[in-house]
Amino acid sequence: MLILLPPSEGKASEGAGPAVEGLSFPKLDRHRKRVMSALIKASRRRDAHQVLGLSPGLAPELTKNLAIRQAPTLPAGELYTGVLYDNLALAGLGPEARARAEESVLIFSGLWGVLRIGDRIPPYRLSMGVSLPPMGGLAAFWRPAITAELDRLPGLVVDLRSATYAGAWRPGERGVSVRVLKEGKVVSHMAKATRGEIARALLESGLRPSTPDELAKALDDLGYAVRPAPGRLDIDI
């Protein structure tokens, strides 16, 4: 089983480890270097905020982008601090659940492509939704390379990504996206919290569903109100 997550805008302020190197999926390194160089160049532009979709108050984020080659790093599972990751609470997992997280959880990133939770990276700011000169839309840029890497990995794919990141890899029939609804409507902030809770519940349970039906039953057994639909599961909260 693979559990796909987006990154978060909220990030730890700094790391303490060595500069980034030796990330998972090394065949993505060539693309990572291209995006890194383009991001540094874009972050030096006078219109960097517009190019990267940042508000003028986020000037310190541009400074972080300029330093990504040499900046101290920390594990991806500790870098991201948004609502989803608060509810996933990786730091509180027991040894067995943590081992499952290291094997199963994949984090998508506009800068790094795909990461495992133990990959050490520096703070940065770049959304997959950015059209970054000269490569353009990052989801389309990353898709061929990520597809070649992840299509070879076995198992059911539990897709907890937002739409922006879902465009970077489409797992096909073995993928099940999870949609969170309240009173029949999609909710954003609460959806992030629920997706984090679901990922944690699956990791702690030790369950390894291999089909969408088995995933629906597993989540039902874990106390979620599940409504299966083609290619996805709707969770009512």
PDB file of C-alpha atoms in Angstrom, residues 39-150:
ATOM      1  CA  LEU A  39      13.671  28.374  -8.618  1.00  0.00           C
ATOM      2  CA  ILE A  40      16.847  30.162  -7.519  1.00  0.00           C
ATOM      3  CA  LYS A  41      16.812  32.216 -10.710  1.00  0.00           C
ATOM      4  CA  ALA A  42      13.118  33.049 -10.332  1.00  0.00           C
ATOM      5  CA  SER A  43      13.613  34.016  -6.685  1.00  0.00           C
ATOM      6  CA  ARG A  44      16.130  36.698  -7.749  1.00  0.00           C
ATOM      7  CA  ARG A  45      13.670  38.402 -10.087  1.00  0.00           C
ATOM      8  CA  ARG A  46      12.030  41.690  -9.233  1.00  0.00           C
ATOM      9  CA  ASP A  47       8.660  40.067  -9.871  1.00  0.00           C
ATOM     10  CA  ALA A  48       9.549  36.899  -7.938  1.00  0.00           C
ATOM     11  CA  HIS A  49       6.431  37.175  -5.772  1.00  0.00           C
ATOM     12  CA  GLN A  50       4.168  37.165  -8.818  1.00  0.00           C
ATOM     13  CA  VAL A  51       6.062  34.353 -10.561  1.00  0.00           C
ATOM     14  CA  LEU A  52       5.956  32.121  -7.466  1.00  0.00           C
ATOM     15  CA  GLY A  53       2.462  33.126  -6.368  1.00  0.00           C
ATOM     16  CA  LEU A  54       3.613  34.635  -3.058  1.00  0.00           C
ATOM     17  CA  SER A  55       2.311  37.656  -1.201  1.00  0.00           C
ATOM     18  CA  PRO A  56       4.770  40.561  -0.735  1.00  0.00           C
ATOM     19  CA  GLY A  57       4.936  39.748   2.983  1.00  0.00           C
ATOM     20  CA  LEU A  58       6.681  36.451   2.263  1.00  0.00           C
ATOM     21  CA  ALA A  59      10.049  37.970   1.348  1.00  0.00           C
ATOM     22  CA  PRO A  60      11.901  35.663   3.812  1.00  0.00           C
ATOM     23  CA  GLU A  61      10.689  32.694   1.779  1.00  0.00           C
ATOM     24  CA  LEU A  62      12.604  34.006  -1.230  1.00  0.00           C
ATOM     25  CA  THR A  63      15.751  34.140   0.887  1.00  0.00           C
ATOM     26  CA  LYS A  64      15.240  30.486   1.788  1.00  0.00           C
ATOM     27  CA  ASN A  65      14.884  29.596  -1.888  1.00  0.00           C
ATOM     28  CA  LEU A  66      18.194  31.278  -2.674  1.00  0.00           C
ATOM     29  CA  ALA A  67      19.959  29.147  -0.049  1.00  0.00           C
ATOM     30  CA  ILE A  68      18.486  25.719  -0.826  1.00  0.00           C
ATOM     31  CA  ARG A  69      21.713  24.218  -2.175  1.00  0.00           C
ATOM     32  CA  GLN A  70      23.656  24.839   1.049  1.00  0.00           C
ATOM     33  CA  ALA A  71      20.937  25.269   3.695  1.00  0.00           C
ATOM     34  CA  PRO A  72      20.732  22.906   6.699  1.00  0.00           C
ATOM     35  CA  THR A  73      18.149  20.151   6.283  1.00  0.00           C
ATOM     36  CA  LEU A  74      15.673  18.159   8.315  1.00  0.00           C
ATOM     37  CA  PRO A  75      13.517  15.096   7.503  1.00  0.00           C
ATOM     38  CA  ALA A  76      10.552  15.826   5.253  1.00  0.00           C
ATOM     39  CA  GLY A  77       8.278  14.312   7.890  1.00  0.00           C
ATOM     40  CA  GLU A  78       9.421  17.052  10.283  1.00  0.00           C
ATOM     41  CA  LEU A  79       9.639  19.918   7.791  1.00  0.00           C
ATOM     42  CA  TYR A  80       5.946  20.006   6.878  1.00  0.00           C
ATOM     43  CA  THR A  81       3.829  21.384   9.728  1.00  0.00           C
ATOM     44  CA  GLY A  82       0.405  22.101   8.242  1.00  0.00           C
ATOM     45  CA  VAL A  83      -2.975  20.806   9.412  1.00  0.00           C
ATOM     46  CA  LEU A  84      -2.655  17.453   7.650  1.00  0.00           C
ATOM     47  CA  TYR A  85       0.748  16.796   9.206  1.00  0.00           C
ATOM     48  CA  ASP A  86      -0.392  17.972  12.639  1.00  0.00           C
ATOM     49  CA  ASN A  87      -3.080  15.295  12.534  1.00  0.00           C
ATOM     50  CA  LEU A  88      -0.797  12.674  11.026  1.00  0.00           C
ATOM     51  CA  ALA A  89       1.577  13.339  13.963  1.00  0.00           C
ATOM     52  CA  LEU A  90       4.450  11.241  12.674  1.00  0.00           C
ATOM     53  CA  ALA A  91       6.575  11.956  15.742  1.00  0.00           C
ATOM     54  CA  GLY A  92       4.092  10.122  17.951  1.00  0.00           C
ATOM     55  CA  LEU A  93       3.929   6.908  15.940  1.00  0.00           C
ATOM     56  CA  GLY A  94       5.168   3.718  17.562  1.00  0.00           C
ATOM     57  CA  PRO A  95       8.106   1.823  16.010  1.00  0.00           C
ATOM     58  CA  GLU A  96       5.997  -0.498  13.838  1.00  0.00           C
ATOM     59  CA  ALA A  97       3.722   2.269  12.556  1.00  0.00           C
ATOM     60  CA  ARG A  98       6.764   4.447  11.916  1.00  0.00           C
ATOM     61  CA  ALA A  99       8.360   1.688   9.849  1.00  0.00           C
ATOM     62  CA  ARG A 100       5.155   1.404   7.833  1.00  0.00           C
ATOM     63  CA  ALA A 101       5.179   5.190   7.281  1.00  0.00           C
ATOM     64  CA  GLU A 102       8.753   5.087   6.018  1.00  0.00           C
ATOM     65  CA  GLU A 103       7.774   2.369   3.556  1.00  0.00           C
ATOM     66  CA  SER A 104       4.339   3.561   2.467  1.00  0.00           C
ATOM     67  CA  VAL A 105       4.086   7.360   2.691  1.00  0.00           C
ATOM     68  CA  LEU A 106       5.105   9.400  -0.354  1.00  0.00           C
ATOM     69  CA  ILE A 107       5.086  13.213  -0.229  1.00  0.00           C
ATOM     70  CA  PHE A 108       4.718  15.125  -3.488  1.00  0.00           C
ATOM     71  CA  SER A 109       6.621  18.381  -3.940  1.00  0.00           C
ATOM     72  CA  GLY A 110       6.928  21.024  -6.630  1.00  0.00           C
ATOM     73  CA  LEU A 111      10.676  21.213  -5.971  1.00  0.00           C
ATOM     74  CA  TRP A 112      11.647  17.620  -5.157  1.00  0.00           C
ATOM     75  CA  GLY A 113       9.047  15.615  -7.111  1.00  0.00           C
ATOM     76  CA  VAL A 114       8.438  12.786  -4.628  1.00  0.00           C
ATOM     77  CA  LEU A 115       9.938  12.260  -1.172  1.00  0.00           C
ATOM     78  CA  ARG A 116       9.848   9.709   1.600  1.00  0.00           C
ATOM     79  CA  ILE A 117       9.393  10.993   5.134  1.00  0.00           C
ATOM     80  CA  GLY A 118      13.034  10.420   6.071  1.00  0.00           C
ATOM     81  CA  ASP A 119      14.493  12.395   3.150  1.00  0.00           C
ATOM     82  CA  ARG A 120      16.351  15.408   4.495  1.00  0.00           C
ATOM     83  CA  ILE A 121      15.523  18.703   2.749  1.00  0.00           C
ATOM     84  CA  PRO A 122      15.794  22.412   3.616  1.00  0.00           C
ATOM     85  CA  PRO A 123      12.866  24.823   4.026  1.00  0.00           C
ATOM     86  CA  TYR A 124      11.727  26.264   0.676  1.00  0.00           C
ATOM     87  CA  ARG A 125       8.694  27.757  -1.010  1.00  0.00           C
ATOM     88  CA  LEU A 126       7.414  26.378  -4.310  1.00  0.00           C
ATOM     89  CA  SER A 127       3.961  25.037  -5.095  1.00  0.00           C
ATOM     90  CA  MET A 128       3.291  22.404  -7.730  1.00  0.00           C
ATOM     91  CA  GLY A 129       0.711  24.858  -9.101  1.00  0.00           C
ATOM     92  CA  VAL A 130       3.384  27.365 -10.174  1.00  0.00           C
ATOM     93  CA  SER A 131       4.316  27.866 -13.821  1.00  0.00           C
ATOM     94  CA  LEU A 132       8.068  28.116 -13.327  1.00  0.00           C
ATOM     95  CA  PRO A 133      10.178  29.540 -16.150  1.00  0.00           C
ATOM     96  CA  PRO A 134      11.453  27.943 -18.319  1.00  0.00           C
ATOM     97  CA  MET A 135       9.749  24.570 -17.716  1.00  0.00           C
ATOM     98  CA  GLY A 136       6.212  25.898 -17.243  1.00  0.00           C
ATOM     99  CA  GLY A 137       3.598  24.051 -15.200  1.00  0.00           C
ATOM    100  CA  LEU A 138       5.366  21.866 -12.654  1.00  0.00           C
ATOM    101  CA  ALA A 139       2.787  19.079 -12.503  1.00  0.00           C
ATOM    102  CA  ALA A 140       3.158  18.504 -16.248  1.00  0.00           C
ATOM    103  CA  PHE A 141       6.946  18.849 -16.004  1.00  0.00           C
ATOM    104  CA  TRP A 142       7.211  16.217 -13.273  1.00  0.00           C
ATOM    105  CA  ARG A 143       4.606  13.772 -14.585  1.00  0.00           C
ATOM    106  CA  PRO A 144       6.709  11.660 -17.020  1.00  0.00           C
ATOM    107  CA  ALA A 145       9.611  11.179 -14.605  1.00  0.00           C
ATOM    108  CA  ILE A 146       7.413  10.464 -11.584  1.00  0.00           C
ATOM    109  CA  THR A 147       5.228   8.089 -13.589  1.00  0.00           C
ATOM    110  CA  ALA A 148       8.270   6.068 -14.663  1.00  0.00           C
ATOM    111  CA  GLU A 149       9.337   5.748 -11.012  1.00  0.00           C
ATOM    112  CA  LEU A 150       6.031   5.102  -9.278  1.00  0.00           C
TER     113      LEU A 150
END
